Amino acid sequence: MRNVWEPSVYYSLGKESFCFAGHEISIRESMDTYGALIWPGAVALCQFLENNQQQVNLMDKAVLEIGAGTGLLSIVASLLGAWVTATDLPEILPNLTFNLLRNTKGRSRYTPQVATLTWGQDLDRDFPSPSYHYDYVLAADVVYPHQCLDELLETMHHFCRPGSGTTLLWANKVRFQSDLRFTESFKSHFNTTLLCELPQQEVRIYTATAKE
Ligand SMILES: C[S@@+](CC[C@H](N)C(=O)[O-])C[C@H]1O[C@@H](n2cnc3c(N)ncnc32)[C@H](O)[C@@H]1O
């Protein structure tokens, strides 16, 4: 039988209750993996989406989140009216599904979907375009020292192609030189605008569309 990942330690690191889009949101975290913790980029992008609903109107929009982790950002997008697919590595999905269902059931316009998406892997097979077209792709704190930065950029590019009309929203805490190198590469692939900078949290939020 497939081993279903369950957090072994339920441990509150920082805040696990939030209020966004008029709802109390309760997130189950764990110490087990990066994907079971809430990262500052997710909180910053949730705040941005809540405060800028005219600029980024998610009502009835198709939204994909990559590296969704605990699901906080997907929950907020869902509560703001989007049809959301939250994706991550397979071992993250049980906790992600748990958090999504517990916080959106009976509250959101569309039931959020959950899917495995390993950056750079089988994208044409599992998410062929144009069948899988999204208005927005969300990404929070997906850039940190890991071995898959090229695959991450390839994934962003897969969903945000020239002429697709897809907008990418990427929030990240700037931690290392490698983050700045990724940002340069990101800017060379996409038309990029810095939407917001939070100096205290050292988080930057970018919006991007594909270069023609
Ligand atoms: C630092 S956590 C951020 C989680 C969440 N977005 C947040 O901000 O709270 C990075 C996320 O990317 C996911 N991730 C890392 N490598 C990945 C890969 N190769 N393919 C897909 N997801 C990956 C992790 O499982 C984790 O959920």
Coordinates of N, CA and C and ligand atoms in Angstrom, one line a residue:
M1 N 0.8 -1.2 0.0 CA 0.0 0.0 0.0 C 0.9 1.3 0.0
R2 N 0.4 2.3 -0.7 CA 1.2 3.5 -0.7 C 1.3 4.2 0.6
N3 N 2.5 4.6 1.0 CA 2.7 5.3 2.3 C 2.1 6.7 2.2
V4 N 1.0 6.9 3.0 CA 0.4 8.3 3.0 C 1.1 9.1 4.1
W5 N 1.6 10.2 3.7 CA 2.4 11.1 4.6 C 1.4 11.8 5.6
E6 N 1.7 11.6 6.8 CA 1.0 12.3 7.9 C 2.0 13.0 8.7
P7 N 1.9 14.3 9.1 CA 2.9 14.9 10.0 C 3.0 14.1 11.3
S8 N 4.2 13.9 11.7 CA 4.4 13.2 13.0 C 4.4 14.1 14.2
V9 N 4.7 15.4 13.9 CA 4.7 16.3 15.1 C 3.8 17.5 14.7
Y10 N 2.7 17.7 15.4 CA 1.9 18.9 15.2 C 2.4 20.0 16.1
Y11 N 3.1 20.9 15.6 CA 3.8 21.9 16.4 C 3.6 23.2 15.8
S12 N 3.2 24.2 16.7 CA 2.9 25.5 16.2 C 4.2 26.3 16.1
L13 N 4.6 26.6 14.9 CA 5.7 27.5 14.7 C 5.1 28.8 14.2
G14 N 5.1 29.8 15.1 CA 4.5 31.1 14.7 C 3.0 30.9 14.7
K15 N 2.4 31.8 13.8 CA 1.0 31.9 13.8 C 0.4 30.8 13.0
E16 N -0.6 30.1 13.5 CA -1.3 29.2 12.6 C -2.8 29.5 12.4
S17 N -3.2 30.6 13.0 CA -4.6 31.0 12.8 C -4.5 32.4 12.1
F18 N -5.3 32.6 11.1 CA -5.2 33.8 10.3 C -6.6 34.3 10.0
C19 N -6.8 35.6 9.7 CA -8.1 36.1 9.3 C -7.9 36.8 7.9
F20 N -8.4 36.2 6.9 CA -8.4 36.7 5.5 C -9.7 36.6 4.9
A21 N -10.1 37.5 4.1 CA -11.3 37.5 3.3 C -12.5 37.2 4.2
G22 N -12.4 37.8 5.4 CA -13.6 37.7 6.3 C -13.7 36.4 7.0
H23 N -12.7 35.5 6.9 CA -12.8 34.2 7.5 C -11.6 33.9 8.4
E24 N -11.9 33.2 9.5 CA -10.8 32.6 10.3 C -10.3 31.4 9.6
I25 N -9.0 31.4 9.5 CA -8.3 30.3 8.8 C -7.4 29.6 9.7
S26 N -7.6 28.3 9.8 CA -6.8 27.5 10.8 C -5.9 26.5 10.0
I27 N -4.6 26.6 10.2 CA -3.7 25.8 9.4 C -2.9 24.8 10.3
R28 N -3.0 23.6 9.8 CA -2.2 22.6 10.5 C -0.8 22.5 9.9
E29 N 0.2 22.8 10.8 CA 1.6 22.7 10.4 C 2.3 21.5 11.0
S30 N 3.5 21.3 10.6 CA 4.3 20.2 11.1 C 5.7 20.5 10.9
M31 N 6.6 19.9 11.7 CA 8.0 20.1 11.6 C 8.6 19.3 10.5
D32 N 7.9 18.3 9.8 CA 8.4 17.3 9.0 C 9.2 17.8 7.8
T33 N 8.5 18.7 7.0 CA 9.1 19.2 5.8 C 8.9 20.7 5.6
Y34 N 9.6 21.3 4.7 CA 9.4 22.7 4.3 C 8.0 22.9 4.0
G35 N 7.4 21.9 3.3 CA 6.0 22.1 2.8 C 5.0 22.1 3.8
A36 N 5.3 21.8 5.1 CA 4.3 21.7 6.1 C 4.4 22.9 7.1
L37 N 5.1 23.9 6.6 CA 5.2 25.2 7.4 C 4.7 26.3 6.6
I38 N 4.2 27.3 7.2 CA 3.8 28.5 6.5 C 5.0 29.5 6.4
W39 N 5.2 29.9 5.2 CA 6.4 30.8 4.9 C 5.9 32.2 4.7
P40 N 6.8 33.2 5.0 CA 6.4 34.6 4.9 C 5.9 35.1 3.6
G41 N 6.4 34.5 2.5 CA 5.9 34.8 1.1 C 4.4 34.6 1.0
A42 N 4.0 33.5 1.6 CA 2.5 33.1 1.5 C 1.7 34.1 2.2
V43 N 2.1 34.5 3.4 CA 1.4 35.4 4.2 C 1.3 36.8 3.5
A44 N 2.5 37.2 3.0 CA 2.5 38.5 2.3 C 1.6 38.5 1.1
L45 N 1.6 37.4 0.3 CA 0.8 37.4 -0.9 C -0.7 37.4 -0.5
C46 N -1.0 36.7 0.6 CA -2.4 36.7 1.0 C -2.9 38.1 1.4
Q47 N -2.0 38.8 2.1 CA -2.3 40.2 2.5 C -2.5 41.0 1.2
F48 N -1.6 40.8 0.3 CA -1.7 41.6 -0.9 C -3.0 41.4 -1.7
L49 N -3.3 40.1 -1.8 CA -4.5 39.8 -2.6 C -5.8 40.3 -1.9
E50 N -5.8 40.2 -0.5 CA -6.9 40.7 0.2 C -7.1 42.3 0.0
N51 N -5.9 43.0 0.1 CA -6.0 44.4 0.0 C -6.0 45.0 -1.4
N52 N -5.9 44.2 -2.4 CA -5.8 44.7 -3.8 C -6.7 44.0 -4.7
Q53 N -8.0 43.8 -4.2 CA -8.9 42.9 -5.0 C -9.3 43.6 -6.3
Q54 N -9.2 44.9 -6.4 CA -9.6 45.5 -7.7 C -8.4 45.3 -8.7
Q55 N -7.2 45.4 -8.2 CA -6.0 45.2 -9.1 C -5.9 43.8 -9.5
V56 N -6.1 42.9 -8.6 CA -6.0 41.4 -8.9 C -7.4 40.8 -8.5
N57 N -8.3 40.8 -9.4 CA -9.6 40.3 -9.1 C -9.7 38.8 -9.4
L58 N -9.8 38.0 -8.4 CA -9.7 36.5 -8.5 C -11.1 35.9 -8.7
M59 N -12.1 36.7 -8.6 CA -13.5 36.2 -8.7 C -13.7 35.4 -10.0
D60 N -14.0 34.1 -9.9 CA -14.3 33.2 -11.1 C -13.1 33.0 -12.0
K61 N -11.9 33.3 -11.4 CA -10.7 33.1 -12.2 C -10.1 31.6 -11.9
A62 N -9.5 31.1 -13.0 CA -8.8 29.8 -12.8 C -7.4 30.1 -12.3
V63 N -7.1 29.5 -11.1 CA -5.8 29.8 -10.4 C -5.1 28.5 -10.1
L64 N -3.8 28.5 -10.4 CA -2.9 27.4 -10.1 C -1.9 27.8 -9.1
E65 N -1.7 27.1 -8.0 CA -0.6 27.4 -7.1 C 0.4 26.3 -7.2
I66 N 1.7 26.7 -7.3 CA 2.8 25.7 -7.4 C 3.5 25.8 -6.0
G67 N 4.0 24.7 -5.5 CA 4.6 24.6 -4.2 C 3.7 25.2 -3.1
A68 N 2.5 24.6 -3.1 CA 1.4 25.2 -2.2 C 1.7 25.0 -0.7
G69 N 2.4 24.0 -0.3 CA 2.8 23.8 1.1 C 1.6 23.5 1.9
T70 N 1.3 24.3 2.9 CA 0.2 24.1 3.8 C -1.1 24.5 3.2
G71 N -1.1 25.3 2.1 CA -2.3 25.7 1.4 C -2.9 27.0 1.8
L72 N -2.2 27.8 2.7 CA -2.8 29.0 3.1 C -3.1 29.9 1.9
L73 N -2.2 30.1 1.0 CA -2.5 31.0 -0.1 C -3.6 30.5 -1.0
S74 N -3.6 29.2 -1.3 CA -4.7 28.6 -2.1 C -6.1 28.8 -1.4
I75 N -6.1 28.7 -0.1 CA -7.3 28.9 0.7 C -7.8 30.3 0.5
V76 N -6.9 31.3 0.6 CA -7.3 32.7 0.5 C -7.8 33.0 -0.9
A77 N -7.1 32.4 -1.9 CA -7.5 32.6 -3.3 C -8.9 32.0 -3.5
S78 N -9.2 30.9 -2.9 CA -10.4 30.2 -3.0 C -11.5 31.0 -2.3
L79 N -11.2 31.6 -1.1 CA -12.2 32.4 -0.4 C -12.5 33.7 -1.2
L80 N -11.5 34.1 -2.0 CA -11.8 35.3 -2.8 C -12.5 35.0 -4.1
G81 N -12.9 33.8 -4.3 CA -13.8 33.5 -5.4 C -13.2 32.8 -6.6
A82 N -11.9 32.4 -6.4 CA -11.2 31.7 -7.5 C -11.5 30.2 -7.6
W83 N -11.3 29.6 -8.7 CA -11.3 28.2 -8.9 C -9.9 27.7 -8.9
V84 N -9.5 27.1 -7.7 CA -8.1 26.9 -7.4 C -7.7 25.5 -7.6
T85 N -6.5 25.3 -8.2 CA -5.8 24.0 -8.1 C -4.5 24.2 -7.3
A86 N -4.4 23.5 -6.2 CA -3.2 23.7 -5.4 C -2.3 22.5 -5.6
T87 N -1.0 22.7 -5.9 CA -0.1 21.6 -6.3 C 1.1 21.6 -5.4
D88 N 1.7 20.4 -5.3 CA 3.0 20.3 -4.6 C 3.5 18.8 -4.8
L89 N 4.6 18.5 -4.1 CA 5.1 17.1 -4.2 C 4.1 16.1 -3.6
P90 N 4.1 14.9 -4.0 CA 3.1 13.9 -3.5 C 3.0 13.8 -2.0
E91 N 4.1 13.9 -1.3 CA 4.1 13.7 0.1 C 3.5 14.8 0.9
I92 N 3.3 16.0 0.2 CA 2.7 17.2 0.9 C 1.2 17.2 0.8
L93 N 0.7 16.4 -0.2 CA -0.7 16.5 -0.5 C -1.7 16.2 0.6
P94 N -1.5 15.2 1.4 CA -2.5 14.9 2.5 C -2.7 16.1 3.4
N95 N -1.6 16.7 3.9 CA -1.8 17.8 4.8 C -2.4 19.0 4.1
L96 N -2.0 19.2 2.8 CA -2.5 20.3 2.0 C -4.0 20.1 1.8
T97 N -4.4 18.9 1.5 CA -5.8 18.6 1.3 C -6.6 18.9 2.5
F98 N -6.1 18.4 3.7 CA -6.7 18.5 5.0 C -7.0 20.0 5.2
N99 N -5.9 20.9 5.1 CA -6.1 22.3 5.3 C -7.1 23.0 4.4
L100 N -7.0 22.6 3.1 CA -7.9 23.2 2.1 C -9.3 22.9 2.4
L101 N -9.6 21.6 2.7 CA -11.0 21.3 2.9 C -11.6 21.9 4.2
R102 N -10.8 21.8 5.2 CA -11.2 22.3 6.5 C -11.5 23.8 6.5
N103 N -10.9 24.6 5.6 CA -11.0 26.0 5.6 C -11.9 26.6 4.5
T104 N -12.3 25.7 3.5 CA -13.1 26.2 2.4 C -14.5 25.6 2.3
K105 N -14.6 24.5 3.0 CA -15.9 23.7 2.9 C -17.1 24.7 3.3
G106 N -18.0 24.8 2.4 CA -19.2 25.7 2.7 C -18.9 27.2 2.7
R107 N -17.7 27.5 2.4 CA -17.3 28.9 2.4 C -16.9 29.5 1.1
S108 N -16.5 28.6 0.2 CA -15.9 29.1 -1.1 C -16.8 28.8 -2.2
R109 N -16.7 29.6 -3.3 CA -17.6 29.4 -4.4 C -17.3 28.1 -5.2
Y110 N -16.0 27.7 -5.2 CA -15.6 26.5 -5.9 C -14.8 25.7 -4.9
T111 N -15.0 24.3 -5.0 CA -14.2 23.5 -4.2 C -12.7 23.4 -4.8
P112 N -11.7 23.8 -4.0 CA -10.4 23.7 -4.5 C -9.9 22.3 -4.8
Q113 N -9.1 22.2 -5.9 CA -8.6 20.9 -6.3 C -7.1 20.8 -5.8
V114 N -6.7 19.6 -5.7 CA -5.3 19.3 -5.3 C -4.7 18.4 -6.3
A115 N -3.4 18.6 -6.7 CA -2.8 17.7 -7.6 C -1.3 17.7 -7.4
T116 N -0.7 16.6 -7.7 CA 0.8 16.5 -7.7 C 1.3 17.2 -8.8
L117 N 2.3 18.1 -8.5 CA 3.1 18.7 -9.6 C 4.5 18.9 -9.1
T118 N 5.4 18.0 -9.7 CA 6.8 18.1 -9.4 C 7.4 19.0 -10.5
W119 N 8.1 20.1 -10.1 CA 8.5 21.1 -11.0 C 9.3 20.4 -12.1
G120 N 9.0 20.7 -13.4 CA 9.7 20.3 -14.5 C 9.4 18.8 -14.9
Q121 N 8.6 18.1 -14.2 CA 8.4 16.7 -14.5 C 7.0 16.5 -15.2
D122 N 7.0 15.9 -16.4 CA 5.8 15.4 -17.1 C 4.8 16.5 -17.2
L123 N 5.2 17.7 -17.5 CA 4.3 18.9 -17.6 C 3.4 18.7 -18.8
D124 N 4.0 18.3 -19.9 CA 3.2 18.2 -21.2 C 2.3 17.1 -21.1
R125 N 2.6 16.0 -20.3 CA 1.7 14.9 -20.2 C 0.6 15.2 -19.2
D126 N 0.9 15.7 -18.0 CA -0.1 15.9 -17.0 C -0.8 17.2 -17.0
F127 N -0.2 18.3 -17.6 CA -0.8 19.6 -17.7 C -0.7 20.1 -19.1
P128 N -1.2 19.4 -20.1 CA -1.0 19.9 -21.5 C -1.7 21.2 -21.7
S129 N -1.0 22.1 -22.4 CA -1.7 23.4 -22.7 C -2.3 23.1 -24.2
P130 N -3.4 23.7 -24.5 CA -4.2 24.7 -23.8 C -5.2 24.1 -22.9
S131 N -5.3 22.8 -22.7 CA -6.4 22.2 -21.8 C -6.3 22.8 -20.4
Y132 N -5.0 22.9 -20.0 CA -4.8 23.4 -18.6 C -4.4 24.9 -18.7
H133 N -5.4 25.7 -18.8 CA -5.1 27.1 -18.9 C -5.5 27.8 -17.6
Y134 N -4.6 28.7 -17.1 CA -5.0 29.4 -15.8 C -4.8 30.9 -16.0
D135 N -5.7 31.6 -15.4 CA -5.6 33.1 -15.4 C -4.5 33.5 -14.6
Y136 N -4.3 32.9 -13.4 CA -3.2 33.3 -12.5 C -2.4 32.0 -12.1
V137 N -1.1 32.2 -12.0 CA -0.3 31.2 -11.3 C 0.3 31.8 -10.1
L138 N 0.1 31.2 -8.9 CA 0.7 31.8 -7.7 C 1.9 31.0 -7.2
A139 N 2.8 31.6 -6.7 CA 4.0 31.0 -6.2 C 4.6 31.8 -5.0
A140 N 4.7 31.1 -3.8 CA 5.2 31.8 -2.6 C 6.3 31.1 -2.0
D141 N 7.4 31.8 -1.8 CA 8.6 31.2 -1.2 C 9.0 29.9 -1.8
V142 N 9.0 29.8 -3.1 CA 9.4 28.6 -3.8 C 10.9 28.7 -4.2
V143 N 11.5 29.9 -3.9 CA 12.9 30.0 -4.3 C 13.7 30.1 -3.0
Y144 N 14.6 29.1 -2.8 CA 15.5 29.0 -1.7 C 16.5 28.0 -2.1
P145 N 17.6 27.7 -1.4 CA 18.7 26.9 -2.0 C 18.2 25.4 -2.2
H146 N 17.7 25.1 -3.3 CA 17.4 23.7 -3.7 C 17.9 23.4 -5.1
Q147 N 17.8 22.2 -5.5 CA 18.4 21.7 -6.7 C 17.5 21.9 -7.9
C148 N 16.3 22.5 -7.8 CA 15.4 22.4 -8.8 C 15.0 23.8 -9.4
L149 N 15.9 24.8 -9.2 CA 15.6 26.1 -9.7 C 15.3 26.2 -11.2
D150 N 16.1 25.5 -12.0 CA 15.9 25.5 -13.4 C 14.5 24.9 -13.7
E151 N 14.2 23.8 -13.0 CA 12.9 23.1 -13.2 C 11.7 24.0 -12.8
L152 N 12.0 24.8 -11.7 CA 11.0 25.7 -11.3 C 10.7 26.8 -12.4
L153 N 11.7 27.3 -12.9 CA 11.6 28.3 -14.0 C 10.9 27.7 -15.2
E154 N 11.2 26.5 -15.5 CA 10.6 25.8 -16.6 C 9.1 25.6 -16.4
T155 N 8.8 25.3 -15.1 CA 7.3 25.1 -14.8 C 6.6 26.5 -14.9
M156 N 7.2 27.5 -14.4 CA 6.6 28.8 -14.5 C 6.3 29.1 -16.0
H157 N 7.3 28.8 -16.8 CA 7.2 29.1 -18.2 C 6.2 28.2 -18.9
H158 N 6.0 27.0 -18.5 CA 5.0 26.1 -19.0 C 3.6 26.7 -18.9
F159 N 3.3 27.2 -17.7 CA 2.0 27.7 -17.5 C 1.8 29.2 -17.9
C160 N 2.9 29.9 -18.2 CA 2.8 31.3 -18.5 C 3.5 31.5 -19.8
R161 N 2.8 31.1 -20.9 CA 3.4 31.1 -22.2 C 3.0 32.4 -22.9
P162 N 3.8 32.7 -23.9 CA 3.4 33.9 -24.7 C 2.0 33.7 -25.3
G163 N 1.2 34.8 -25.2 CA -0.1 34.7 -25.7 C -1.1 34.0 -24.9
S164 N -0.7 33.5 -23.7 CA -1.6 32.7 -22.9 C -2.5 33.6 -22.1
G165 N -2.1 34.8 -21.8 CA -2.9 35.7 -21.0 C -2.7 35.4 -19.5
T166 N -1.9 34.4 -19.2 CA -1.7 34.0 -17.8 C -0.7 35.0 -17.1
T167 N -1.1 35.4 -15.9 CA -0.3 36.2 -15.0 C 0.3 35.4 -13.9
L168 N 1.5 35.6 -13.7 CA 2.2 34.9 -12.6 C 2.4 35.9 -11.4
L169 N 2.0 35.5 -10.2 CA 2.3 36.3 -9.0 C 3.3 35.5 -8.1
W170 N 4.4 36.1 -7.9 CA 5.5 35.4 -7.2 C 5.9 36.3 -6.0
A171 N 5.8 35.7 -4.8 CA 6.2 36.4 -3.6 C 7.4 35.6 -3.0
N172 N 8.4 36.3 -2.6 CA 9.6 35.5 -2.0 C 10.3 36.4 -1.0
K173 N 10.7 35.8 0.1 CA 11.6 36.4 1.0 C 13.0 36.3 0.4
V174 N 13.7 37.4 0.4 CA 15.1 37.4 -0.2 C 16.0 37.0 0.9
R175 N 16.7 35.9 0.7 CA 17.6 35.3 1.8 C 19.0 35.2 1.4
F176 N 19.2 34.7 0.1 CA 20.6 34.4 -0.3 C 20.9 35.0 -1.7
Q177 N 22.2 35.0 -2.0 CA 22.6 35.4 -3.3 C 21.9 34.7 -4.4
S178 N 21.7 33.4 -4.2 CA 21.0 32.5 -5.2 C 19.6 33.0 -5.5
D179 N 19.0 33.6 -4.5 CA 17.6 34.2 -4.7 C 17.7 35.3 -5.7
L180 N 18.8 36.1 -5.6 CA 18.9 37.3 -6.5 C 19.3 36.8 -7.9
R181 N 20.1 35.7 -8.0 CA 20.4 35.2 -9.3 C 19.2 34.6 -10.0
F182 N 18.3 33.9 -9.2 CA 17.1 33.4 -9.8 C 16.2 34.6 -10.3
T183 N 16.2 35.7 -9.5 CA 15.4 36.8 -9.9 C 15.8 37.4 -11.2
E184 N 17.1 37.4 -11.4 CA 17.7 38.0 -12.7 C 17.2 37.1 -13.8
S185 N 17.3 35.8 -13.6 CA 16.9 34.8 -14.6 C 15.4 34.9 -14.9
F186 N 14.6 35.1 -13.8 CA 13.2 35.3 -13.9 C 12.8 36.5 -14.8
K187 N 13.6 37.6 -14.5 CA 13.3 38.8 -15.2 C 13.7 38.7 -16.7
S188 N 14.6 37.8 -17.0 CA 15.0 37.7 -18.4 C 14.0 36.9 -19.2
H189 N 13.2 36.1 -18.5 CA 12.2 35.2 -19.1 C 10.8 35.9 -19.2
F190 N 10.5 36.8 -18.3 CA 9.2 37.3 -18.2 C 9.2 38.8 -18.1
N191 N 8.1 39.4 -18.6 CA 7.9 40.9 -18.4 C 7.5 41.0 -16.9
T192 N 8.3 41.7 -16.1 CA 8.2 41.6 -14.7 C 8.0 43.0 -14.1
T193 N 7.1 43.1 -13.1 CA 6.9 44.3 -12.4 C 6.9 44.0 -10.9
L194 N 7.7 44.8 -10.1 CA 7.7 44.6 -8.7 C 6.4 45.3 -8.2
L195 N 5.5 44.5 -7.6 CA 4.2 45.0 -7.2 C 4.3 45.6 -5.8
C196 N 5.2 45.0 -5.0 CA 5.2 45.4 -3.6 C 6.4 44.9 -2.9
E197 N 7.0 45.7 -2.0 CA 8.2 45.3 -1.3 C 7.9 45.5 0.2
L198 N 8.1 44.5 1.0 CA 7.9 44.6 2.5 C 9.2 44.6 3.1
P199 N 9.8 45.7 3.4 CA 11.2 45.7 3.9 C 11.4 45.0 5.2
Q200 N 10.4 45.1 6.1 CA 10.6 44.4 7.4 C 10.7 42.9 7.2
Q201 N 9.8 42.3 6.4 CA 9.8 40.9 6.2 C 10.8 40.5 5.1
E202 N 11.4 41.5 4.4 CA 12.3 41.2 3.3 C 11.6 40.4 2.2
V203 N 10.3 40.7 2.0 CA 9.6 40.0 1.0 C 9.3 40.9 -0.2
R204 N 9.5 40.4 -1.4 CA 9.1 41.1 -2.6 C 8.0 40.3 -3.4
I205 N 7.1 41.1 -3.9 CA 6.0 40.4 -4.7 C 6.1 40.9 -6.1
Y206 N 6.2 40.0 -7.1 CA 6.3 40.3 -8.5 C 5.1 39.9 -9.2
T207 N 4.7 40.6 -10.3 CA 3.8 40.1 -11.2 C 4.5 40.0 -12.6
A208 N 4.2 38.9 -13.3 CA 4.9 38.7 -14.5 C 4.0 38.1 -15.6
T209 N 4.3 38.4 -16.8 CA 3.7 37.7 -18.0 C 4.8 37.3 -18.9
A210 N 4.5 36.3 -19.8 CA 5.6 35.8 -20.7 C 6.0 36.9 -21.7
K211 N 7.3 36.9 -22.0 CA 7.8 37.7 -23.1 C 7.4 37.1 -24.4
E212 N 6.9 38.0 -25.3 CA 6.5 37.5 -26.6 C 7.7 37.0 -27.4
Ligands
LIG1 C1 9.5 27.0 1.4 S1 8.1 26.0 1.0 C2 6.8 27.2 0.7 C3 5.4 26.6 0.9 C4 4.3 27.6 0.7 N1 4.3 28.1 -0.7 C5 4.4 28.8 1.7 O1 4.9 29.9 1.2 O2 4.0 28.7 2.8 C6 8.5 25.4 -0.7 C7 7.4 24.5 -1.2 O3 7.8 24.0 -2.5 C8 7.6 22.6 -2.6 N2 8.7 22.1 -3.5 C9 10.0 22.0 -3.3 N3 10.6 21.4 -4.3 C10 9.6 21.1 -5.2 C11 9.6 20.4 -6.5 N4 10.8 20.0 -7.0 N5 8.5 20.3 -7.1 C12 7.3 20.7 -6.6 N6 7.2 21.3 -5.4 C13 8.4 21.5 -4.7 C14 7.8 22.1 -1.2 O4 7.2 20.9 -1.0 C15 7.2 23.2 -0.4 O5 5.8 23.1 -0.2

